[in-house]
PDB file of C-alpha atoms and ligand atoms in Angstrom:
ATOM      1  CA  MET A  23      -8.612  -5.596 -17.978  1.00 93.00           C
ATOM      2  CA  ARG A  24     -11.737  -6.436 -15.957  1.00 96.00           C
ATOM      3  CA  THR A  25     -10.632  -5.948 -12.218  1.00 98.00           C
ATOM      4  CA  LEU A  26     -12.551  -6.885  -9.161  1.00 98.00           C
ATOM      5  CA  VAL A  27     -11.800  -4.328  -6.516  1.00 98.00           C
ATOM      6  CA  ILE A  28     -12.474  -5.212  -2.926  1.00 98.00           C
ATOM      7  CA  SER A  29     -11.469  -3.833   0.450  1.00 98.00           C
ATOM      8  CA  ASP A  30     -11.925  -4.267   4.270  1.00 98.00           C
ATOM      9  CA  ILE A  31     -12.935  -8.083   4.173  1.00 98.00           C
ATOM     10  CA  HIS A  32     -12.255  -7.979   8.056  1.00 98.00           C
ATOM     11  CA  ALA A  33     -12.482 -11.802   8.306  1.00 98.00           C
ATOM     12  CA  ASN A  34     -16.004 -12.091   7.113  1.00 98.00           C
ATOM     13  CA  LEU A  35     -15.776 -15.240   4.860  1.00 98.00           C
ATOM     14  CA  VAL A  36     -19.450 -15.455   4.166  1.00 98.00           C
ATOM     15  CA  ALA A  37     -19.545 -11.904   2.820  1.00 98.00           C
ATOM     16  CA  LEU A  38     -16.302 -12.586   0.774  1.00 98.00           C
ATOM     17  CA  GLU A  39     -17.906 -15.783  -0.839  1.00 98.00           C
ATOM     18  CA  ALA A  40     -21.028 -13.720  -1.628  1.00 98.00           C
ATOM     19  CA  VAL A  41     -19.011 -11.132  -3.495  1.00 98.00           C
ATOM     20  CA  LEU A  42     -17.061 -13.624  -5.427  1.00 98.00           C
ATOM     21  CA  ALA A  43     -20.209 -15.383  -6.414  1.00 97.00           C
ATOM     22  CA  ASP A  44     -21.870 -12.203  -7.478  1.00 98.00           C
ATOM     23  CA  ALA A  45     -19.027 -10.529  -9.288  1.00 97.00           C
ATOM     24  CA  GLY A  46     -19.158 -12.918 -12.270  1.00 94.00           C
ATOM     25  CA  HIS A  47     -16.279 -12.790 -14.685  1.00 94.00           C
ATOM     26  CA  TRP A  48     -13.173 -10.859 -13.797  1.00 96.00           C
ATOM     27  CA  GLU A  49      -9.447 -11.262 -14.848  1.00 97.00           C
ATOM     28  CA  ARG A  50      -7.789 -10.023 -11.686  1.00 97.00           C
ATOM     29  CA  VAL A  51      -8.306  -8.874  -8.074  1.00 98.00           C
ATOM     30  CA  TRP A  52      -7.137  -5.824  -6.353  1.00 98.00           C
ATOM     31  CA  PHE A  53      -7.470  -5.811  -2.621  1.00 98.00           C
ATOM     32  CA  LEU A  54      -7.027  -2.504  -0.541  1.00 98.00           C
ATOM     33  CA  GLY A  55      -6.372  -3.936   2.906  1.00 98.00           C
ATOM     34  CA  ASP A  56      -7.876  -4.964   6.237  1.00 98.00           C
ATOM     35  CA  LEU A  57      -8.116  -8.531   5.476  1.00 98.00           C
ATOM     36  CA  VAL A  58      -8.583  -9.416   9.117  1.00 98.00           C
ATOM     37  CA  GLY A  59      -9.951  -7.882  12.472  1.00 93.00           C
ATOM     38  CA  TYR A  60     -13.627  -7.924  13.457  1.00 94.00           C
ATOM     39  CA  GLY A  61     -14.756 -11.166  11.857  1.00 97.00           C
ATOM     40  CA  PRO A  62     -14.792 -14.920  12.811  1.00 98.00           C
ATOM     41  CA  ASN A  63     -12.787 -16.273   9.950  1.00 98.00           C
ATOM     42  CA  PRO A  64      -9.240 -14.746   9.660  1.00 98.00           C
ATOM     43  CA  ASN A  65      -7.403 -17.912   8.428  1.00 98.00           C
ATOM     44  CA  GLU A  66     -10.041 -18.855   5.967  1.00 98.00           C
ATOM     45  CA  CYS A  67     -10.104 -15.241   4.484  1.00 98.00           C
ATOM     46  CA  VAL A  68      -6.385 -15.050   4.110  1.00 98.00           C
ATOM     47  CA  GLU A  69      -6.331 -18.259   2.226  1.00 98.00           C
ATOM     48  CA  ARG A  70      -9.288 -17.695   0.038  1.00 98.00           C
ATOM     49  CA  LEU A  71      -7.843 -14.301  -0.880  1.00 98.00           C
ATOM     50  CA  ARG A  72      -4.434 -15.928  -1.614  1.00 98.00           C
ATOM     51  CA  GLU A  73      -6.042 -18.377  -4.117  1.00 97.00           C
ATOM     52  CA  LEU A  74      -7.180 -15.395  -6.108  1.00 97.00           C
ATOM     53  CA  GLU A  75      -3.530 -14.190  -6.574  1.00 97.00           C
ATOM     54  CA  PRO A  76      -4.522 -10.548  -5.947  1.00 98.00           C
ATOM     55  CA  LEU A  77      -2.526  -7.441  -5.959  1.00 98.00           C
ATOM     56  CA  ALA A  78      -3.060  -6.744  -2.298  1.00 98.00           C
ATOM     57  CA  LEU A  79      -2.495  -4.112   0.431  1.00 98.00           C
ATOM     58  CA  SER A  80      -2.377  -4.359   4.097  1.00 98.00           C
ATOM     59  CA  GLY A  81      -4.494  -2.183   6.379  1.00 98.00           C
ATOM     60  CA  ASN A  82      -4.412  -0.767   9.834  1.00 96.00           C
ATOM     61  CA  HIS A  83      -6.006  -3.875  11.417  1.00 96.00           C
ATOM     62  CA  ASP A  84      -3.588  -6.136   9.572  1.00 97.00           C
ATOM     63  CA  TRP A  85      -0.738  -4.100  10.981  1.00 97.00           C
ATOM     64  CA  ALA A  86      -2.173  -4.115  14.448  1.00 96.00           C
ATOM     65  CA  VAL A  87      -2.375  -7.851  14.278  1.00 97.00           C
ATOM     66  CA  LEU A  88       1.133  -8.103  13.189  1.00 97.00           C
ATOM     67  CA  GLY A  89       2.397  -5.769  15.987  1.00 94.00           C
ATOM     68  CA  LYS A  90       3.279  -2.962  13.496  1.00 95.00           C
ATOM     69  CA  LEU A  91       0.740  -0.454  14.765  1.00 93.00           C
ATOM     70  CA  ASP A  92      -0.058   0.583  18.430  1.00 88.00           C
ATOM     71  CA  THR A  93      -3.640  -0.230  19.296  1.00 87.00           C
ATOM     72  CA  ASP A  94      -4.054   2.850  21.613  1.00 86.00           C
ATOM     73  CA  GLU A  95      -6.368   4.482  18.991  1.00 83.00           C
ATOM     74  CA  PHE A  96      -8.503   1.327  18.608  1.00 88.00           C
ATOM     75  CA  ASN A  97     -11.638   1.012  20.665  1.00 91.00           C
ATOM     76  CA  ASP A  98     -11.921  -1.850  23.233  1.00 92.00           C
ATOM     77  CA  ASP A  99     -13.794  -4.291  20.931  1.00 92.00           C
ATOM     78  CA  ALA A 100     -11.289  -3.667  18.019  1.00 91.00           C
ATOM     79  CA  ARG A 101      -8.400  -4.246  20.483  1.00 92.00           C
ATOM     80  CA  ARG A 102      -9.928  -7.440  21.818  1.00 93.00           C
ATOM     81  CA  MET A 103     -10.337  -8.507  18.042  1.00 94.00           C
ATOM     82  CA  VAL A 104      -6.605  -7.779  17.441  1.00 95.00           C
ATOM     83  CA  ARG A 105      -5.487 -10.137  20.237  1.00 95.00           C
ATOM     84  CA  TRP A 106      -8.031 -12.774  19.203  1.00 97.00           C
ATOM     85  CA  THR A 107      -6.922 -12.715  15.599  1.00 97.00           C
ATOM     86  CA  ARG A 108      -3.310 -12.784  16.488  1.00 97.00           C
ATOM     87  CA  ASN A 109      -3.887 -16.030  18.307  1.00 97.00           C
ATOM     88  CA  GLU A 110      -5.975 -17.508  15.599  1.00 98.00           C
ATOM     89  CA  LEU A 111      -3.745 -16.746  12.513  1.00 98.00           C
ATOM     90  CA  THR A 112      -1.292 -19.547  11.504  1.00 98.00           C
ATOM     91  CA  GLU A 113       2.463 -18.539  11.061  1.00 98.00           C
ATOM     92  CA  ASP A 114       2.029 -18.964   7.263  1.00 98.00           C
ATOM     93  CA  ASN A 115      -0.956 -16.557   7.157  1.00 98.00           C
ATOM     94  CA  LEU A 116       0.808 -13.945   9.385  1.00 98.00           C
ATOM     95  CA  ALA A 117       3.812 -14.192   6.965  1.00 98.00           C
ATOM     96  CA  TYR A 118       1.493 -13.479   4.144  1.00 98.00           C
ATOM     97  CA  LEU A 119       0.017 -10.388   5.762  1.00 98.00           C
ATOM     98  CA  GLU A 120       3.527  -9.269   6.779  1.00 98.00           C
ATOM     99  CA  GLY A 121       4.503  -9.167   3.007  1.00 98.00           C
ATOM    100  CA  LEU A 122       1.711  -6.848   1.967  1.00 98.00           C
ATOM    101  CA  PRO A 123       2.520  -3.033   1.623  1.00 98.00           C
ATOM    102  CA  PRO A 124      -0.115  -0.409   2.666  1.00 98.00           C
ATOM    103  CA  ARG A 125       0.399   1.496  -0.766  1.00 98.00           C
ATOM    104  CA  ARG A 126       1.420   0.559  -4.323  1.00 98.00           C
ATOM    105  CA  GLU A 127       1.126   1.775  -7.953  1.00 96.00           C
ATOM    106  CA  ALA A 128      -0.592   0.085 -10.754  1.00 94.00           C
ATOM    107  CA  ALA A 129      -0.476   2.804 -13.342  1.00 89.00           C
ATOM    108  CA  PRO A 130      -2.648   4.665 -14.079  1.00 91.00           C
ATOM    109  CA  PHE A 131      -3.863   3.866 -10.554  1.00 97.00           C
ATOM    110  CA  THR A 132      -2.393   4.364  -7.071  1.00 98.00           C
ATOM    111  CA  LEU A 133      -3.643   1.883  -4.488  1.00 98.00           C
ATOM    112  CA  ALA A 134      -3.690   2.951  -0.765  1.00 98.00           C
ATOM    113  CA  HIS A 135      -5.420   1.465   2.151  1.00 98.00           C
ATOM    114  CA  ALA A 136      -6.296   4.589   3.911  1.00 98.00           C
ATOM    115  CA  SER A 137      -5.067   7.582   1.948  1.00 98.00           C
ATOM    116  CA  PRO A 138      -2.098   8.240  -0.408  1.00 98.00           C
ATOM    117  CA  ARG A 139      -0.764  10.662   2.170  1.00 98.00           C
ATOM    118  CA  HIS A 140      -1.024   8.438   5.237  1.00 97.00           C
ATOM    119  CA  PRO A 141      -1.625   4.898   3.879  1.00 97.00           C
ATOM    120  CA  VAL A 142      -2.422   3.143   6.999  1.00 96.00           C
ATOM    121  CA  TRP A 143      -4.411   5.560   9.239  1.00 93.00           C
ATOM    122  CA  GLU A 144      -6.069   8.619   7.698  1.00 97.00           C
ATOM    123  CA  TYR A 145      -9.791   8.658   6.900  1.00 97.00           C
ATOM    124  CA  ILE A 146     -10.856  10.392   3.675  1.00 97.00           C
ATOM    125  CA  LEU A 147     -14.430  11.437   4.640  1.00 95.00           C
ATOM    126  CA  ASP A 148     -14.472  15.133   3.750  1.00 94.00           C
ATOM    127  CA  LEU A 149     -13.650  17.437   0.959  1.00 93.00           C
ATOM    128  CA  GLN A 150     -10.790  19.143   2.830  1.00 94.00           C
ATOM    129  CA  THR A 151      -8.962  15.849   3.450  1.00 96.00           C
ATOM    130  CA  ALA A 152      -9.533  14.680  -0.043  1.00 95.00           C
ATOM    131  CA  ARG A 153      -8.347  17.977  -1.701  1.00 94.00           C
ATOM    132  CA  GLU A 154      -5.014  17.610   0.330  1.00 95.00           C
ATOM    133  CA  ASN A 155      -4.512  14.079  -0.603  1.00 97.00           C
ATOM    134  CA  PHE A 156      -4.779  14.736  -4.419  1.00 95.00           C
ATOM    135  CA  ASP A 157      -1.214  16.279  -3.854  1.00 95.00           C
ATOM    136  CA  TYR A 158       0.125  12.944  -2.613  1.00 97.00           C
ATOM    137  CA  PHE A 159      -0.291  10.677  -5.789  1.00 97.00           C
ATOM    138  CA  ASP A 160       0.739  11.281  -9.354  1.00 95.00           C
ATOM    139  CA  THR A 161      -1.659   8.973 -11.166  1.00 95.00           C
ATOM    140  CA  ALA A 162      -5.047   9.866 -12.448  1.00 94.00           C
ATOM    141  CA  CYS A 163      -6.888   7.922  -9.816  1.00 96.00           C
ATOM    142  CA  CYS A 164      -6.218   6.669  -6.400  1.00 98.00           C
ATOM    143  CA  LEU A 165      -8.192   3.668  -4.977  1.00 98.00           C
ATOM    144  CA  VAL A 166      -8.657   3.695  -1.271  1.00 98.00           C
ATOM    145  CA  GLY A 167     -10.694   1.608   1.476  1.00 98.00           C
ATOM    146  CA  HIS A 168     -10.639   2.113   5.181  1.00 98.00           C
ATOM    147  CA  THR A 169     -13.779   4.180   5.766  1.00 98.00           C
ATOM    148  CA  HIS A 170     -16.079   1.299   4.710  1.00 97.00           C
ATOM    149  CA  ILE A 171     -18.165   3.824   2.923  1.00 97.00           C
ATOM    150  CA  PRO A 172     -18.430   3.696  -1.002  1.00 97.00           C
ATOM    151  CA  THR A 173     -17.470   7.126  -2.211  1.00 96.00           C
ATOM    152  CA  LEU A 174     -16.072   9.131  -5.231  1.00 96.00           C
ATOM    153  CA  PHE A 175     -14.060  12.352  -4.770  1.00 96.00           C
ATOM    154  CA  ALA A 176     -13.800  13.823  -8.305  1.00 94.00           C
ATOM    155  CA  LEU A 177     -11.564  16.633  -9.488  1.00 91.00           C
ATOM    156  CA  ASP A 178     -12.388  17.361 -13.062  1.00 81.00           C
ATOM    157  CA  GLU A 179      -9.838  19.269 -15.097  1.00 75.00           C
ATOM    158  CA  ALA A 180     -11.146  22.754 -14.750  1.00 77.00           C
ATOM    159  CA  ALA A 181     -11.856  22.523 -11.013  1.00 74.00           C
ATOM    160  CA  THR A 182      -9.665  23.251  -8.023  1.00 78.00           C
ATOM    161  CA  GLU A 183     -12.026  21.858  -5.448  1.00 84.00           C
ATOM    162  CA  PRO A 184     -13.156  18.184  -5.570  1.00 87.00           C
ATOM    163  CA  ASP A 185     -16.728  17.206  -5.473  1.00 88.00           C
ATOM    164  CA  LEU A 186     -17.889  14.241  -3.108  1.00 88.00           C
ATOM    165  CA  TYR A 187     -20.429  11.588  -4.404  1.00 86.00           C
ATOM    166  CA  LEU A 188     -21.962   9.005  -2.066  1.00 84.00           C
ATOM    167  CA  VAL A 189     -22.682   6.104  -4.253  1.00 89.00           C
ATOM    168  CA  GLY A 190     -25.076   3.085  -4.204  1.00 89.00           C
ATOM    169  CA  HIS A 191     -25.528  -0.218  -5.866  1.00 92.00           C
ATOM    170  CA  GLY A 192     -25.413  -0.028  -9.678  1.00 92.00           C
ATOM    171  CA  ASP A 193     -23.785   3.533  -9.897  1.00 95.00           C
ATOM    172  CA  ILE A 194     -21.318   3.717 -12.878  1.00 96.00           C
ATOM    173  CA  VAL A 195     -18.656   6.327 -13.143  1.00 94.00           C
ATOM    174  CA  ASP A 196     -16.560   7.109 -16.112  1.00 94.00           C
ATOM    175  CA  LEU A 197     -13.179   7.835 -14.568  1.00 93.00           C
ATOM    176  CA  LYS A 198     -11.864   9.618 -17.644  1.00 90.00           C
ATOM    177  CA  PHE A 199     -13.326  12.991 -16.578  1.00 84.00           C
ATOM    178  CA  GLY A 200     -10.151  14.031 -14.617  1.00 89.00           C
ATOM    179  CA  ARG A 201      -8.552  12.885 -11.290  1.00 94.00           C
ATOM    180  CA  SER A 202     -10.401  10.918  -8.590  1.00 96.00           C
ATOM    181  CA  ILE A 203     -10.247   9.190  -5.353  1.00 97.00           C
ATOM    182  CA  VAL A 204     -12.548   6.140  -5.291  1.00 98.00           C
ATOM    183  CA  ASN A 205     -13.599   3.744  -2.329  1.00 98.00           C
ATOM    184  CA  PRO A 206     -15.509   0.562  -3.261  1.00 98.00           C
ATOM    185  CA  GLY A 207     -16.713   0.204   0.393  1.00 98.00           C
ATOM    186  CA  SER A 208     -16.233  -2.761   2.647  1.00 98.00           C
ATOM    187  CA  VAL A 209     -16.812  -6.486   2.004  1.00 98.00           C
ATOM    188  CA  GLY A 210     -17.095  -7.504   5.475  1.00 98.00           C
ATOM    189  CA  GLN A 211     -18.398  -4.609   7.602  1.00 97.00           C
ATOM    190  CA  PRO A 212     -20.196  -1.868   5.574  1.00 97.00           C
ATOM    191  CA  ARG A 213     -20.760   1.352   7.539  1.00 96.00           C
ATOM    192  CA  ASP A 214     -23.115   3.426   5.319  1.00 95.00           C
ATOM    193  CA  GLY A 215     -26.252   2.013   6.495  1.00 96.00           C
ATOM    194  CA  ASP A 216     -26.554  -0.625   3.951  1.00 96.00           C
ATOM    195  CA  PRO A 217     -25.649  -4.083   5.452  1.00 98.00           C
ATOM    196  CA  ARG A 218     -24.945  -5.726   2.169  1.00 98.00           C
ATOM    197  CA  ALA A 219     -21.305  -6.296   1.113  1.00 98.00           C
ATOM    198  CA  ALA A 220     -19.850  -3.674  -1.148  1.00 98.00           C
ATOM    199  CA  TYR A 221     -17.432  -4.274  -4.016  1.00 98.00           C
ATOM    200  CA  ALA A 222     -16.511  -2.673  -7.420  1.00 98.00           C
ATOM    201  CA  LEU A 223     -15.782  -3.810 -10.902  1.00 98.00           C
ATOM    202  CA  LEU A 224     -13.168  -1.686 -12.877  1.00 98.00           C
ATOM    203  CA  ASP A 225     -12.477  -1.870 -16.522  1.00 96.00           C
ATOM    204  CA  SER A 226      -8.944  -0.559 -16.643  1.00 89.00           C
ATOM    205  CA  GLU A 227      -8.949   0.236 -20.282  1.00 90.00           C
ATOM    206  CA  SER A 228     -12.251   2.087 -20.609  1.00 94.00           C
ATOM    207  CA  MET A 229     -11.806   3.437 -17.200  1.00 94.00           C
ATOM    208  CA  VAL A 230     -15.450   2.597 -16.189  1.00 96.00           C
ATOM    209  CA  TRP A 231     -15.957   1.793 -12.658  1.00 97.00           C
ATOM    210  CA  GLU A 232     -19.109   0.066 -11.224  1.00 97.00           C
ATOM    211  CA  PHE A 233     -20.209   0.106  -7.549  1.00 97.00           C
ATOM    212  CA  HIS A 234     -21.959  -3.062  -6.424  1.00 98.00           C
ATOM    213  CA  ARG A 235     -23.857  -4.492  -3.346  1.00 98.00           C
ATOM    214  CA  VAL A 236     -24.724  -7.908  -2.631  1.00 98.00           C
ATOM    215  CA  ALA A 237     -26.773  -9.527   0.258  1.00 98.00           C
ATOM    216  CA  TYR A 238     -25.066 -12.095   2.207  1.00 98.00           C
ATOM    217  CA  ASP A 239     -26.137 -14.446   5.143  1.00 98.00           C
ATOM    218  CA  ILE A 240     -25.445 -12.053   7.983  1.00 98.00           C
ATOM    219  CA  ALA A 241     -26.990 -14.436  10.581  1.00 98.00           C
ATOM    220  CA  GLU A 242     -24.332 -17.069   9.480  1.00 98.00           C
ATOM    221  CA  THR A 243     -21.449 -14.651  10.137  1.00 98.00           C
ATOM    222  CA  GLN A 244     -23.084 -13.560  13.389  1.00 98.00           C
ATOM    223  CA  ALA A 245     -23.418 -17.171  14.531  1.00 98.00           C
ATOM    224  CA  ARG A 246     -19.910 -17.862  13.896  1.00 98.00           C
ATOM    225  CA  MET A 247     -18.961 -14.875  15.896  1.00 98.00           C
ATOM    226  CA  ARG A 248     -21.148 -15.964  18.858  1.00 98.00           C
ATOM    227  CA  ARG A 249     -19.528 -19.388  18.772  1.00 98.00           C
ATOM    228  CA  HIS A 250     -16.202 -17.651  19.272  1.00 97.00           C
ATOM    229  CA  LYS A 251     -17.643 -15.242  21.940  1.00 96.00           C
ATOM    230  CA  LEU A 252     -16.552 -12.178  19.991  1.00 96.00           C
ATOM    231  CA  PRO A 253     -17.940  -8.800  21.147  1.00 96.00           C
ATOM    232  CA  THR A 254     -21.651  -8.441  20.951  1.00 96.00           C
ATOM    233  CA  ARG A 255     -21.461  -4.850  19.589  1.00 95.00           C
ATOM    234  CA  LEU A 256     -19.444  -6.135  16.693  1.00 96.00           C
ATOM    235  CA  ILE A 257     -21.927  -8.923  16.084  1.00 97.00           C
ATOM    236  CA  GLU A 258     -25.108  -6.667  16.122  1.00 96.00           C
ATOM    237  CA  ARG A 259     -23.660  -3.921  13.813  1.00 96.00           C
ATOM    238  CA  LEU A 260     -23.361  -6.147  10.865  1.00 97.00           C
ATOM    239  CA  GLU A 261     -27.234  -6.222  10.445  1.00 96.00           C
ATOM    240  CA  PHE A 262     -27.477  -2.368  10.371  1.00 95.00           C
ATOM    241  CA  GLY A 263     -24.458  -1.731   8.208  1.00 94.00           C
ATOM    242  CA  MET A 264     -22.903   0.696  10.807  1.00 90.00           C
TER     243      MET A 264
HETATM  244 ZN1   ZN B  12     -11.325  -1.693   7.810  1.00 85.74          ZN
END
């Protein structure tokens, strides 16, 4: 089944619409968490995602907005966005977020926002962390978000150490080689130096995964953020993809 895999929308509706327009035909959507936080359109993003009837997770920013996670480890801008977002969201949209788990299985895949070991908070950015996390899921492949960096950690059958691949637009991976932890990158706030929205398409029968990027109207998202007087640093970082 052709599956659109998206993560870390972070209330950036313009980026989400660009992804949906670019992705073409798909049969279902998997969303890996962090629907809100940072961006100017939290209600619109929750409502747009809900229309797609996705298999969805919650992320650490969603949890913070719901009051399920302490914001001590957030920087000042992120904490400010948590408060702003909580005030903006309707009761109905808060209830939708409340119902999302941070980890679930869809065999032969495990879906976790951050990592299978610590689904809400851990960043899988290095080989050591990835290697340890391979012990925390039973399926062949685990899909994660959270770092906002498209990546593939691959553990082929003969190897005991995973390999790390940083990936770009158009890269195609045959996931049948062994076990993997795959991250599609972020729709609404990319952090790999490429400001384009990131997403992936997965054919769950052939196990072929495609990484995609699509340009969106960053200036429009920035204008919406300025209108709400959101933090300058968060507005500026969008155009650098950092
Ligand atoms: Zn995020």
